[in-house]
Amino acid sequence: MSLRQLGRTVCRQKEVKYDLTSTPLDRCLSTTDLSLIAIGCMLGSGVYVLTGEIAGEMAGPAGAISFLISGIVALMAAMCYMECATRLPETGASYLYAYVAFGEIFAFMIGWNAIILRVMSVALVSRGWSAYFDNIINGVVGNWTVEVILDGEPWDSPLLGDYPDFLAAGIAILVCILVAVGTSISARANGFFVTINVITVALVLVTGFVYADFDNLTHPDGYFPFGFNGVLTGSAACFTGYCGFEAVAFSAEEAKNPSRGLPIGVIIGFLVSMLCYSGVLISLTAMVPYTDINVESPFVAAFGAVGANWMQYVVAVGALCSMTGCIINCVFCVARCIYALARDGLLPKFLGYTHPVSKTPVTSTLFGGSLSVIITIFVDFVSLIQFLSLVAFIEFIIVIASSIMLRYRPDQEVSGYASLGGSNTHVTEVSHVPNVSIQNGSIQNGSAQNGGTPNGKKGHRHHRNSAETTPLLNNNGKPHPKRRYQDSNLKRMGAPNPGPTVALCIIGFICFSCGSMVLLTYFFDEISSGSLPYILSLAALLLLTLVVCIPLIRLPQYGDNIPFKVPLMPYFPLVSLLANVFLMVQFSAIAFIEFGIWTAIELVVYFIYGVSHSHESEKYKHRISKHVDIQPNGDVTESIPITRDFETSDHGSRRSSADNNAYWAGDSLVTSSETSFAGC
């Protein structure tokens, strides 16, 4: 296999049919359920712990601003998720979007990372639940395990915990069974725990303000004791508190109305979470000065300091409920991610089984839960926190890039045409072509008196960009002069096949912005001291970052029929991309080394199993399309079946945008120009 054939194979893209009824899963999640899922993932135990860390060690009372800034940045990434989710209403989230936008190998890597991230999250939160509960009962469970099972000698290993955490494993098992029983049942359970958590947060907020001394907000070092740099540092740490909103995207195939429910659910989740985080931090710093905050148990210590000891039990109940809801949502995401890969053939087929009664991916739920239970019992996550956070940021970056790629992909849906999202066919309706008809199995030329479309129906201009709505041909069958000018004006940037150009722009933006952020983060002292080489390097990287955005501004955008669109494309996603890159470069080198090793393992698994078992393999071996040729004099030739073997042929004929090839799609005559793979 040549390099070109290998590139075409690993970059093949998934075709997604927009049929909301053809799913074996149960579409039972309402907008309220989706909102509660978003709140449950974002408003976890961090509201009782993370707020103390931000206020006590990073930003002081100004930590409320840190939570607002971080929430806005996370919301920008969430909007990119929602555009992709409403455009591709299937489960799989980041894996699916990467598959459609960039190709199979990128999707497998993202899907593999998404699985390990959620499996680790289940184990991490389960161990947190166990530790919190054990702390309430004065360490009875932990002490008994060490004394009875380990003969009084705890484990001493960098990757293992002090003892096997069977309580955490039991919680994970119960949640896995709950999720496997049914989506509606797990959604109700999540709603119950989230409601208790929100009530607890509200009670903490009100009680905190009752005992508040608002002079503490500016005592002893003012409202910004760590300066504005402390606010920015706190914002980077706060971002982890908002991670989890992608669970709503995993619910796309089980939402009753994904085009409406998904965006509303995410927005409500962010508004509630941002208000709760900021309000709780204000109440905490108003009760006690930021210098007196106990970082490990901030609210228990704060309520004890003001004489409200009874509130520690309320906080304990809220924390346990929040973590339980978080475990439910994490298990839900693990199961759907494994199910999505197995359904596409990239993982063993049995993992894609859906129970006919519960309509849940039972085998993937139990398999993912089993992995989580094993890891929960043995592994300590202190040394893996940065690696898991890095994986999450890379996933966000890929989804943001996918939203940009899909917006510049020509629309697939034209009247009467069965839409295949992510296919390699660009469909544009022709408004002015000679009328044709099919009689006795052959195509015959007819008059153009009915407006150039079958059945006397006039063509509709589908794309908003003038370069796409201008007719390809004028009334005498020759290329339209305005269209010819518009095509030549954009031809240099890849229109009307913008995939490779957009992909290169995104890659360049990420690389150059990453270099800029590295200089600003690790060489800021040299730059501020006036070191010319560093200043010139930074200026060059910033200039290149701006230059690669020019094609994204000039190229036509598509997607007028998308239910939810990111505003200010491409500026909004690019700013979000820049913010995520800035946060990503803050991680240590060891996290990137761990990610590199894990990526190498992914690639080995993909080339050994995934590439040969993928369901897209058969589709790309035999892709058959029918077309008719419209001659300059208006004659229409016979339809010719064309078979392209993308994996075995390097010399298949390709039609450019100027080719006047057309075929029937419902009641409209459309032209088809084949686009190349975005990632190749």
XYZ file of C-alpha atoms in Angstrom:
680
model
C 0.000 0.000 0.000
C 1.415 3.372 -1.036
C 1.498 6.388 1.252
C -1.333 7.983 -0.709
C -3.493 4.895 -0.323
C -2.627 4.719 3.375
C -3.551 8.368 3.802
C -6.898 7.852 2.075
C -7.579 4.810 4.220
C -6.873 6.336 7.620
C -8.535 9.651 6.698
C -11.805 8.156 5.446
C -14.728 9.995 6.942
C -17.941 8.695 8.398
C -21.292 9.221 6.733
C -24.053 10.147 9.173
C -27.691 9.831 8.151
C -29.974 12.446 9.636
C -32.798 10.128 10.614
C -33.749 10.779 14.219
C -36.010 7.727 14.357
C -33.514 5.080 13.249
C -31.710 4.421 16.514
C -31.815 1.375 18.786
C -31.402 3.675 21.788
C -34.302 5.168 23.702
C -35.076 8.805 22.882
C -36.482 9.646 26.293
C -34.420 12.592 27.574
C -36.308 15.862 27.813
C -34.800 19.332 27.993
C -35.118 19.195 31.783
C -33.229 15.892 31.895
C -30.451 17.331 29.733
C -30.218 20.423 31.943
C -29.906 18.246 35.045
C -27.215 16.161 33.349
C -25.239 19.326 32.612
C -25.635 20.620 36.163
C -24.779 17.231 37.646
C -21.526 17.035 35.703
C -20.357 20.597 36.334
C -21.663 21.251 39.842
C -19.979 18.296 41.505
C -18.019 18.053 44.715
C -15.794 20.851 43.408
C -18.286 23.389 44.698
C -17.386 22.272 48.245
C -13.630 21.808 47.736
C -12.417 23.706 44.658
C -13.865 26.991 45.909
C -11.682 26.763 49.020
C -8.535 26.124 46.977
C -9.206 29.058 44.648
C -10.029 31.487 47.467
C -7.364 30.334 49.916
C -4.350 29.838 47.652
C -4.852 31.542 44.283
C -7.201 34.519 44.063
C -8.717 35.327 47.461
C -12.200 36.917 47.363
C -11.612 37.737 43.668
C -11.918 34.016 42.985
C -15.558 34.712 42.099
C -14.264 36.556 39.031
C -12.020 33.577 38.255
C -15.049 31.297 38.144
C -16.915 33.688 35.856
C -13.981 34.006 33.433
C -13.410 30.264 33.356
C -17.127 29.636 32.903
C -17.273 31.939 29.884
C -14.249 30.223 28.295
C -15.781 26.799 28.916
C -19.123 27.979 27.529
C -17.403 28.993 24.303
C -16.101 25.447 23.903
C -19.524 24.078 24.862
C -21.180 26.065 22.067
C -18.878 24.362 19.568
C -19.967 21.039 21.047
C -23.603 22.009 20.634
C -23.276 23.033 16.992
C -21.670 19.684 16.222
C -24.215 17.795 18.343
C -27.256 19.389 16.710
C -25.705 18.907 13.284
C -24.776 15.274 14.012
C -27.419 14.033 16.481
C -25.763 10.702 17.271
C -23.950 9.448 20.327
C -20.164 9.547 20.385
C -19.640 13.301 20.868
C -15.995 14.249 20.222
C -15.260 10.892 18.567
C -18.112 11.327 16.089
C -17.259 14.945 15.278
C -13.615 14.096 14.618
C -14.691 11.138 12.440
C -16.884 13.315 10.228
C -14.576 16.344 10.142
C -11.035 14.945 10.042
C -11.126 11.213 9.422
C -10.964 7.814 11.026
C -7.516 7.780 12.595
C -8.134 11.068 14.392
C -11.530 9.824 15.531
C -10.064 6.605 16.909
C -7.442 8.521 18.870
C -10.017 10.926 20.295
C -12.447 8.102 21.055
C -9.742 6.056 22.751
C -8.740 9.061 24.865
C -12.376 9.824 25.670
C -12.883 6.284 26.959
C -9.830 6.277 29.219
C -10.669 9.782 30.468
C -14.213 8.781 31.478
C -13.125 5.433 32.920
C -10.560 7.231 35.056
C -13.154 9.849 36.005
C -15.521 7.157 37.274
C -12.728 5.672 39.367
C -11.534 9.066 40.608
C -14.959 10.277 41.732
C -15.776 6.879 43.257
C -12.621 7.026 45.360
C -13.505 10.584 46.321
C -16.968 9.428 47.406
C -15.422 6.651 49.486
C -12.862 8.962 51.094
C -15.496 11.574 51.950
C -17.847 9.015 53.477
C -15.003 7.351 55.376
C -13.953 10.727 56.749
C -17.475 11.307 58.094
C -17.355 8.027 60.049
C -13.797 8.726 61.296
C -11.939 6.405 58.923
C -13.600 3.163 60.004
C -13.597 1.611 56.509
C -10.001 2.491 55.666
C -8.615 1.402 59.028
C -10.504 -1.898 58.908
C -9.249 -2.640 55.385
C -5.623 -1.981 56.334
C -5.790 -3.960 59.568
C -7.784 -6.976 58.378
C -6.888 -7.379 54.700
C -3.350 -5.949 54.596
C -2.289 -7.085 58.095
C -1.657 -3.520 59.189
C 0.762 -2.643 56.374
C -0.643 -0.188 53.784
C 0.624 -0.286 50.217
C 3.621 1.854 49.368
C 3.658 2.445 45.608
C 3.454 5.624 43.493
C 0.557 4.278 41.376
C -1.345 2.363 44.064
C -3.509 3.685 46.849
C -2.836 3.005 50.515
C -5.322 0.123 50.473
C -7.791 -1.583 48.101
C -10.867 0.643 48.076
C -13.733 -1.856 48.000
C -16.286 0.738 49.096
C -15.536 2.856 46.021
C -15.734 -0.246 43.834
C -19.140 -1.087 45.299
C -20.466 2.385 44.476
C -19.192 2.083 40.895
C -20.841 -1.333 40.482
C -24.216 -0.090 41.733
C -24.120 2.894 39.396
C -23.189 0.701 36.403
C -26.193 -1.529 37.070
C -28.423 1.542 37.366
C -27.229 2.956 34.026
C -27.573 -0.430 32.299
C -31.185 -0.861 33.439
C -32.467 2.103 31.450
C -31.674 5.643 30.373
C -34.880 7.084 31.798
C -34.234 5.428 35.174
C -30.663 6.702 35.406
C -31.871 10.160 34.323
C -34.418 10.209 37.155
C -31.776 9.107 39.644
C -29.420 11.805 38.411
C -32.194 14.385 38.685
C -32.864 13.348 42.282
C -29.229 13.691 43.374
C -28.723 16.931 41.449
C -31.822 18.467 43.028
C -30.565 17.635 46.526
C -27.161 19.069 45.640
C -28.625 22.333 44.320
C -30.807 22.687 47.429
C -27.724 22.087 49.585
C -25.732 24.709 47.685
C -28.591 27.179 48.094
C -28.708 26.450 51.841
C -24.935 26.897 52.117
C -25.214 30.177 50.229
C -28.020 31.560 52.402
C -26.474 30.400 55.679
C -23.120 31.824 54.666
C -24.636 35.241 54.026
C -26.484 35.087 57.361
C -23.172 34.657 59.203
C -21.228 36.899 56.808
C -19.013 39.812 57.729
C -18.588 41.590 54.412
C -15.518 43.418 55.674
C -13.723 40.088 55.214
C -13.996 40.559 51.439
C -11.400 43.332 51.614
C -9.549 42.278 54.771
C -6.609 42.013 55.242
C -5.132 42.598 51.743
C -7.981 43.974 49.660
C -10.263 42.269 47.172
C -7.331 41.271 44.914
C -4.737 39.973 47.408
C -2.887 38.008 44.697
C -3.329 40.644 41.987
C -5.004 40.082 38.660
C -2.439 37.384 37.850
C -3.939 35.448 40.727
C -7.357 35.805 39.111
C -6.003 34.373 35.841
C -4.223 31.542 37.657
C -7.450 30.768 39.456
C -9.331 30.791 36.152
C -7.083 28.044 34.785
C -7.746 25.938 37.886
C -11.484 26.685 37.813
C -11.778 25.270 34.299
C -11.726 21.728 35.667
C -14.892 22.525 37.600
C -16.804 23.036 34.353
C -15.533 19.908 32.631
C -18.315 17.412 32.121
C -20.721 19.437 29.990
C -19.820 17.123 27.099
C -22.074 14.519 28.736
C -24.961 16.410 27.135
C -23.395 15.830 23.706
C -23.159 12.103 24.453
C -26.929 12.212 25.060
C -27.722 13.467 21.543
C -29.032 10.126 20.276
C -31.281 9.718 23.321
C -32.703 13.243 23.430
C -36.320 13.716 22.414
C -35.534 16.937 20.571
C -31.751 17.296 20.231
C -31.864 20.482 18.157
C -33.659 22.299 20.974
C -32.874 20.323 24.111
C -29.087 20.105 23.815
C -28.301 23.853 23.558
C -30.877 24.830 26.178
C -29.642 22.138 28.558
C -26.021 23.244 28.270
C -26.798 26.949 28.650
C -28.974 26.343 31.730
C -26.284 24.093 33.189
C -23.627 26.764 32.743
C -25.758 29.561 34.169
C -26.641 27.552 37.281
C -23.072 26.324 37.783
C -21.470 29.747 37.316
C -23.894 31.378 39.757
C -23.420 28.615 42.336
C -19.619 28.595 42.126
C -19.286 32.379 42.338
C -21.984 32.791 44.997
C -20.598 30.045 47.224
C -17.082 31.488 47.036
C -18.378 34.941 47.994
C -20.250 33.505 50.978
C -17.150 31.564 52.061
C -14.815 34.569 51.937
C -17.474 36.707 53.637
C -17.710 34.295 56.590
C -13.956 34.055 57.224
C -10.928 35.941 55.835
C -9.289 34.156 52.926
C -6.161 33.642 55.050
C -8.149 31.482 57.512
C -9.737 29.161 54.929
C -9.081 25.453 55.460
C -8.327 24.260 51.938
C -9.119 20.586 52.612
C -12.557 21.179 54.171
C -13.330 24.871 53.684
C -17.027 24.933 54.554
C -16.881 22.561 57.500
C -14.145 24.706 59.058
C -15.843 27.995 58.127
C -19.218 27.021 59.591
C -17.438 25.751 62.685
C -15.682 29.099 63.048
C -18.997 31.001 63.038
C -20.764 28.514 65.327
C -22.940 26.760 62.711
C -21.590 23.254 63.293
C -24.834 21.636 62.157
C -24.087 22.759 58.594
C -21.211 20.287 58.278
C -23.758 17.465 58.013
C -25.683 19.364 55.345
C -22.465 19.889 53.391
C -21.623 16.188 53.707
C -25.016 15.164 52.292
C -24.688 17.620 49.413
C -21.153 16.486 48.596
C -22.097 12.793 48.536
C -25.152 13.486 46.353
C -23.134 15.613 43.942
C -20.493 12.904 43.566
C -23.143 10.212 43.076
C -24.742 12.197 40.256
C -21.321 12.765 38.726
C -20.567 9.015 38.779
C -23.888 8.301 37.033
C -23.085 10.741 34.237
C -19.498 9.499 33.868
C -20.638 5.872 33.529
C -23.250 7.017 31.001
C -20.532 8.701 28.909
C -18.163 5.717 29.124
C -20.853 3.358 27.856
C -21.873 5.610 24.943
C -18.310 6.215 23.843
C -17.434 2.500 23.807
C -20.741 1.778 22.076
C -20.064 4.358 19.350
C -16.649 2.906 18.493
C -17.956 -0.667 18.547
C -20.908 0.241 16.327
C -18.465 1.586 13.747
C -16.325 -1.560 13.918
C -13.335 0.069 15.614
C -13.879 -2.050 18.734
C -15.198 -5.639 18.986
C -18.752 -6.053 17.763
C -20.187 -7.438 21.015
C -19.581 -4.062 22.690
C -22.116 -2.501 20.325
C -25.014 -4.686 21.484
C -28.176 -2.859 22.551
C -30.693 -4.611 24.787
C -34.103 -4.700 23.065
C -36.033 -4.007 26.289
C -33.936 -1.435 28.134
C -32.650 0.078 24.859
C -29.269 0.686 26.453
C -25.799 -0.488 25.363
C -25.611 -3.105 28.097
C -22.335 -4.787 27.163
C -20.437 -1.515 26.745
C -21.853 -0.279 30.061
C -20.749 -3.395 31.924
C -17.388 -3.503 30.148
C -16.604 0.140 30.903
C -17.873 -0.287 34.437
C -15.643 -3.325 34.965
C -12.582 -1.360 33.876
C -13.559 1.444 36.243
C -14.051 -0.951 39.157
C -10.642 -2.570 38.677
C -8.922 0.804 38.481
C -10.946 2.118 41.428
C -9.760 -0.640 43.742
C -6.051 -0.269 43.107
C -4.965 2.973 41.406
C -4.101 6.279 43.061
C -4.599 9.206 40.671
C -2.286 11.835 42.112
C 0.403 11.181 39.483
C -2.145 11.038 36.626
C -4.166 14.198 37.256
C -2.221 16.359 34.808
C -2.285 13.646 32.139
C -6.069 13.327 32.403
C -6.506 17.111 32.327
C -4.297 17.324 29.226
C -6.406 14.663 27.499
C -9.527 16.706 28.283
C -8.052 19.896 26.809
C -6.938 18.107 23.641
C -10.457 16.738 23.261
C -11.881 20.260 23.563
C -9.438 21.551 20.948
C -10.403 18.813 18.486
C -14.116 19.521 18.933
C -13.629 23.263 18.412
C -11.602 22.533 15.279
C -14.317 20.125 14.091
C -16.995 22.798 14.443
C -14.933 25.092 12.206
C -14.335 22.329 9.646
C -18.007 21.412 9.439
C -19.123 25.028 9.061
C -16.979 25.392 5.940
C -18.114 22.081 4.497
C -20.702 22.535 1.737
C -24.232 21.727 2.842
C -25.318 18.178 2.207
C -29.064 18.565 2.332
C -30.891 19.724 -0.786
C -34.597 19.291 -1.460
C -35.357 15.619 -1.952
C -31.775 14.550 -1.280
C -31.042 12.091 1.508
C -28.550 14.022 3.590
C -25.340 12.261 4.501
C -23.431 14.415 6.954
C -19.717 14.226 6.491
C -19.828 12.535 3.114
C -17.436 13.473 0.389
C -20.123 14.777 -1.946
C -20.798 18.453 -2.405
C -24.327 19.054 -3.620
C -25.429 22.344 -5.111
C -28.770 22.924 -6.741
C -28.821 24.304 -10.270
C -31.375 26.993 -10.971
C -30.956 27.463 -14.716
C -30.412 24.276 -16.715
C -32.311 22.802 -19.624
C -35.316 20.776 -18.585
C -34.786 17.043 -18.883
C -36.973 14.018 -18.430
C -36.493 10.289 -18.112
C -38.451 8.145 -20.546
C -38.087 4.420 -21.167
C -34.992 4.256 -19.010
C -33.106 6.985 -20.928
C -32.551 10.668 -20.254
C -33.954 13.047 -22.845
C -33.607 16.776 -23.303
C -36.692 18.917 -22.898
C -37.696 22.544 -22.959
C -36.702 24.988 -20.277
C -40.089 26.599 -20.091
C -40.739 25.307 -16.587
C -37.757 27.047 -15.078
C -35.189 24.350 -15.677
C -36.343 21.872 -13.036
C -38.506 18.766 -13.215
C -42.237 18.966 -12.667
C -42.212 22.684 -13.316
C -40.707 23.464 -9.921
C -38.317 26.336 -9.671
C -34.915 25.802 -8.166
C -34.064 27.264 -4.790
C -30.851 28.948 -3.909
C -29.564 26.849 -1.102
C -26.384 28.533 0.081
C -26.271 31.996 1.535
C -22.934 32.838 -0.092
C -23.283 34.475 -3.488
C -20.562 32.298 -4.945
C -22.740 29.281 -4.240
C -26.161 30.701 -5.154
C -25.167 32.021 -8.563
C -26.294 29.603 -11.327
C -23.558 27.430 -12.763
C -24.948 27.882 -16.292
C -26.744 30.722 -18.011
C -29.777 30.283 -20.256
C -27.772 29.199 -23.301
C -25.981 26.454 -21.386
C -22.638 28.247 -21.064
C -20.873 28.978 -17.763
C -22.417 31.952 -16.018
C -19.941 34.903 -16.169
C -20.626 36.024 -12.592
C -20.177 32.493 -11.310
C -16.950 32.138 -13.288
C -15.610 35.333 -11.696
C -16.624 34.294 -8.181
C -15.106 30.845 -8.554
C -11.811 32.274 -9.792
C -11.793 34.811 -6.957
C -11.937 32.053 -4.320
C -10.077 29.360 -6.231
C -6.735 30.285 -4.720
C -8.033 29.472 -1.254
C -9.585 26.157 -2.204
C -13.221 27.079 -2.779
C -15.503 25.309 -3.506
C -13.466 22.457 -1.989
C -12.261 24.234 1.152
C -11.531 21.169 3.293
C -7.726 21.026 2.923
C -7.408 24.812 3.160
C -9.487 25.005 6.336
C -7.609 22.069 7.869
C -4.245 23.716 7.167
C -5.493 27.000 8.628
C -6.610 25.283 11.826
C -3.365 23.321 12.171
C -1.323 26.456 11.546
C -3.365 28.456 14.040
C -2.896 25.815 16.745
C 0.850 25.469 16.111
C 1.619 29.190 15.941
C -0.621 30.077 18.886
C 0.936 27.249 20.887
C 4.397 28.677 20.194
C 3.210 32.142 21.209
C 1.695 30.875 24.451
C 4.868 28.930 25.297
C 6.942 32.088 24.901
C 4.523 34.151 26.986
C 4.323 31.482 29.691
C 7.912 30.333 30.089
C 9.941 33.271 28.733
C 7.888 36.205 29.952
C 10.760 37.613 32.013
C 13.053 37.686 28.971
C 10.358 39.348 26.876
C 9.533 41.938 29.545
C 13.242 42.714 29.982
C 13.495 43.618 26.287
C 15.394 40.615 24.900
C 15.251 41.205 21.137
C 15.324 37.537 19.954
C 12.379 36.615 22.160
C 10.419 39.725 21.187
C 10.972 39.112 17.474
C 10.053 35.442 17.839
C 6.851 36.342 19.653
C 5.959 38.999 17.077
C 6.570 36.571 14.197
C 4.443 33.846 15.781
C 1.599 36.249 16.544
C 1.716 37.586 12.985
C 1.611 34.069 11.529
C -1.273 33.223 13.857
C -3.249 36.106 12.366
C -2.219 35.418 8.772
C -3.456 31.815 8.784
C -6.906 33.099 9.786
C -7.348 35.098 6.565
C -8.714 32.196 4.455
C -11.247 31.421 7.194
C -12.518 34.986 6.912
C -12.696 34.944 3.103
C -14.040 31.461 2.421
C -17.823 30.944 2.181
C -19.580 29.374 5.145
C -22.431 26.899 4.972
C -25.032 25.542 7.320
C -28.067 27.810 7.108
C -30.236 24.886 8.224
C -28.198 24.014 11.332
C -30.505 24.199 14.397
C -27.814 25.806 16.575
C -24.852 27.767 15.271
C -21.837 29.181 17.057
C -22.037 32.978 16.775
C -19.339 35.024 15.054
C -17.759 32.157 13.148
C -14.757 31.868 12.873
C -13.797 34.486 15.488
C -15.660 32.931 18.408
C -14.199 29.407 18.024
C -10.713 30.774 17.340
C -10.756 32.745 20.595
C -11.931 29.614 22.397
C -9.184 27.639 20.669
C -6.595 30.188 21.795
C -7.842 30.066 25.400
C -7.668 26.272 25.473
C -4.168 26.291 23.982
C -3.066 28.772 26.656
C -4.393 26.519 29.415
C -2.912 23.411 27.785
C 0.669 24.728 27.703
C 0.565 25.214 31.474
C 0.983 21.468 32.034
C 4.337 19.926 32.882
C 6.492 18.075 30.375
C 5.815 14.726 32.057
C 2.115 15.049 31.167
C 2.987 15.442 27.472
C 5.380 12.475 27.667
C 2.639 10.319 29.192
C 0.272 11.478 26.465
C 2.828 10.605 23.778
C 3.250 7.082 25.152
C -0.506 6.619 25.334
C -0.905 7.897 21.764
C 1.655 5.349 20.526
C -0.382 2.575 22.165
C -3.530 3.914 20.476
C -1.919 3.825 17.042
C -0.740 0.245 17.518
C -4.264 -0.865 18.451
C -5.761 1.037 15.518
C -3.461 -0.438 12.866
C -3.716 -3.957 14.304
C -7.493 -4.045 14.713
C -9.408 -0.872 13.897
C -8.253 -0.128 10.358
C -9.259 -3.567 9.053
C -12.547 -3.941 10.965
C -13.956 -0.468 10.369
C -17.400 -0.432 8.774
C -16.335 2.516 6.637
C -13.797 0.239 4.959
C -16.431 -1.519 2.860
C -18.183 1.728 2.013
C -15.031 3.278 0.632
C -14.031 0.218 -1.372
C -17.146 0.389 -3.530
C -18.594 3.879 -3.848
C -20.951 4.078 -6.826
C -22.470 7.279 -8.096
C -24.627 8.083 -11.129
C -24.322 11.274 -13.087
C -25.335 12.844 -16.335
C -23.272 15.192 -18.446
C -24.802 18.465 -19.648
C -23.100 19.536 -22.835
C -22.529 23.224 -23.698
C -25.290 23.027 -26.315
C -27.796 21.839 -23.717
C -27.805 18.133 -24.619
C -27.948 15.638 -21.775
C -26.030 12.383 -22.111
C -26.879 8.977 -20.701
C -26.258 8.383 -17.000
C -23.007 6.522 -16.385
C -22.301 4.482 -13.239
C -18.850 5.228 -11.890
C -17.147 2.981 -9.351
C -14.276 4.364 -7.336
C -12.052 2.190 -5.223
C -10.378 4.664 -2.911
C -8.189 2.028 -1.347
C -6.882 0.227 -4.415
C -6.602 2.911 -7.076
C -4.398 5.951 -7.249
C -5.714 7.204 -10.572
C -9.488 7.451 -10.200
C -10.916 10.279 -12.273
C -12.042 13.227 -10.160
C -14.583 15.831 -11.144
C -13.751 19.440 -10.409
C -16.232 22.139 -9.493
C -16.252 23.299 -13.100
C -17.468 19.933 -14.410
C -21.101 20.137 -15.431
C -22.041 16.736 -14.044
C -25.527 16.382 -12.615
C -27.928 13.806 -11.307
C -31.470 13.626 -10.005
C -32.106 14.113 -6.282
C -35.816 13.908 -5.589
C -37.438 16.598 -7.716
C -34.305 18.645 -8.343
C -31.417 18.435 -10.740
C -28.208 18.857 -8.789
C -24.535 18.913 -9.605
C -21.997 16.904 -7.703
C -18.378 17.840 -7.181
C -16.342 15.411 -5.227
C -14.282 16.853 -2.422
C -11.043 15.442 -1.179
C -10.495 14.179 2.311
C -10.115 17.034 4.755
C -7.230 15.458 6.558
C -5.186 14.485 3.506
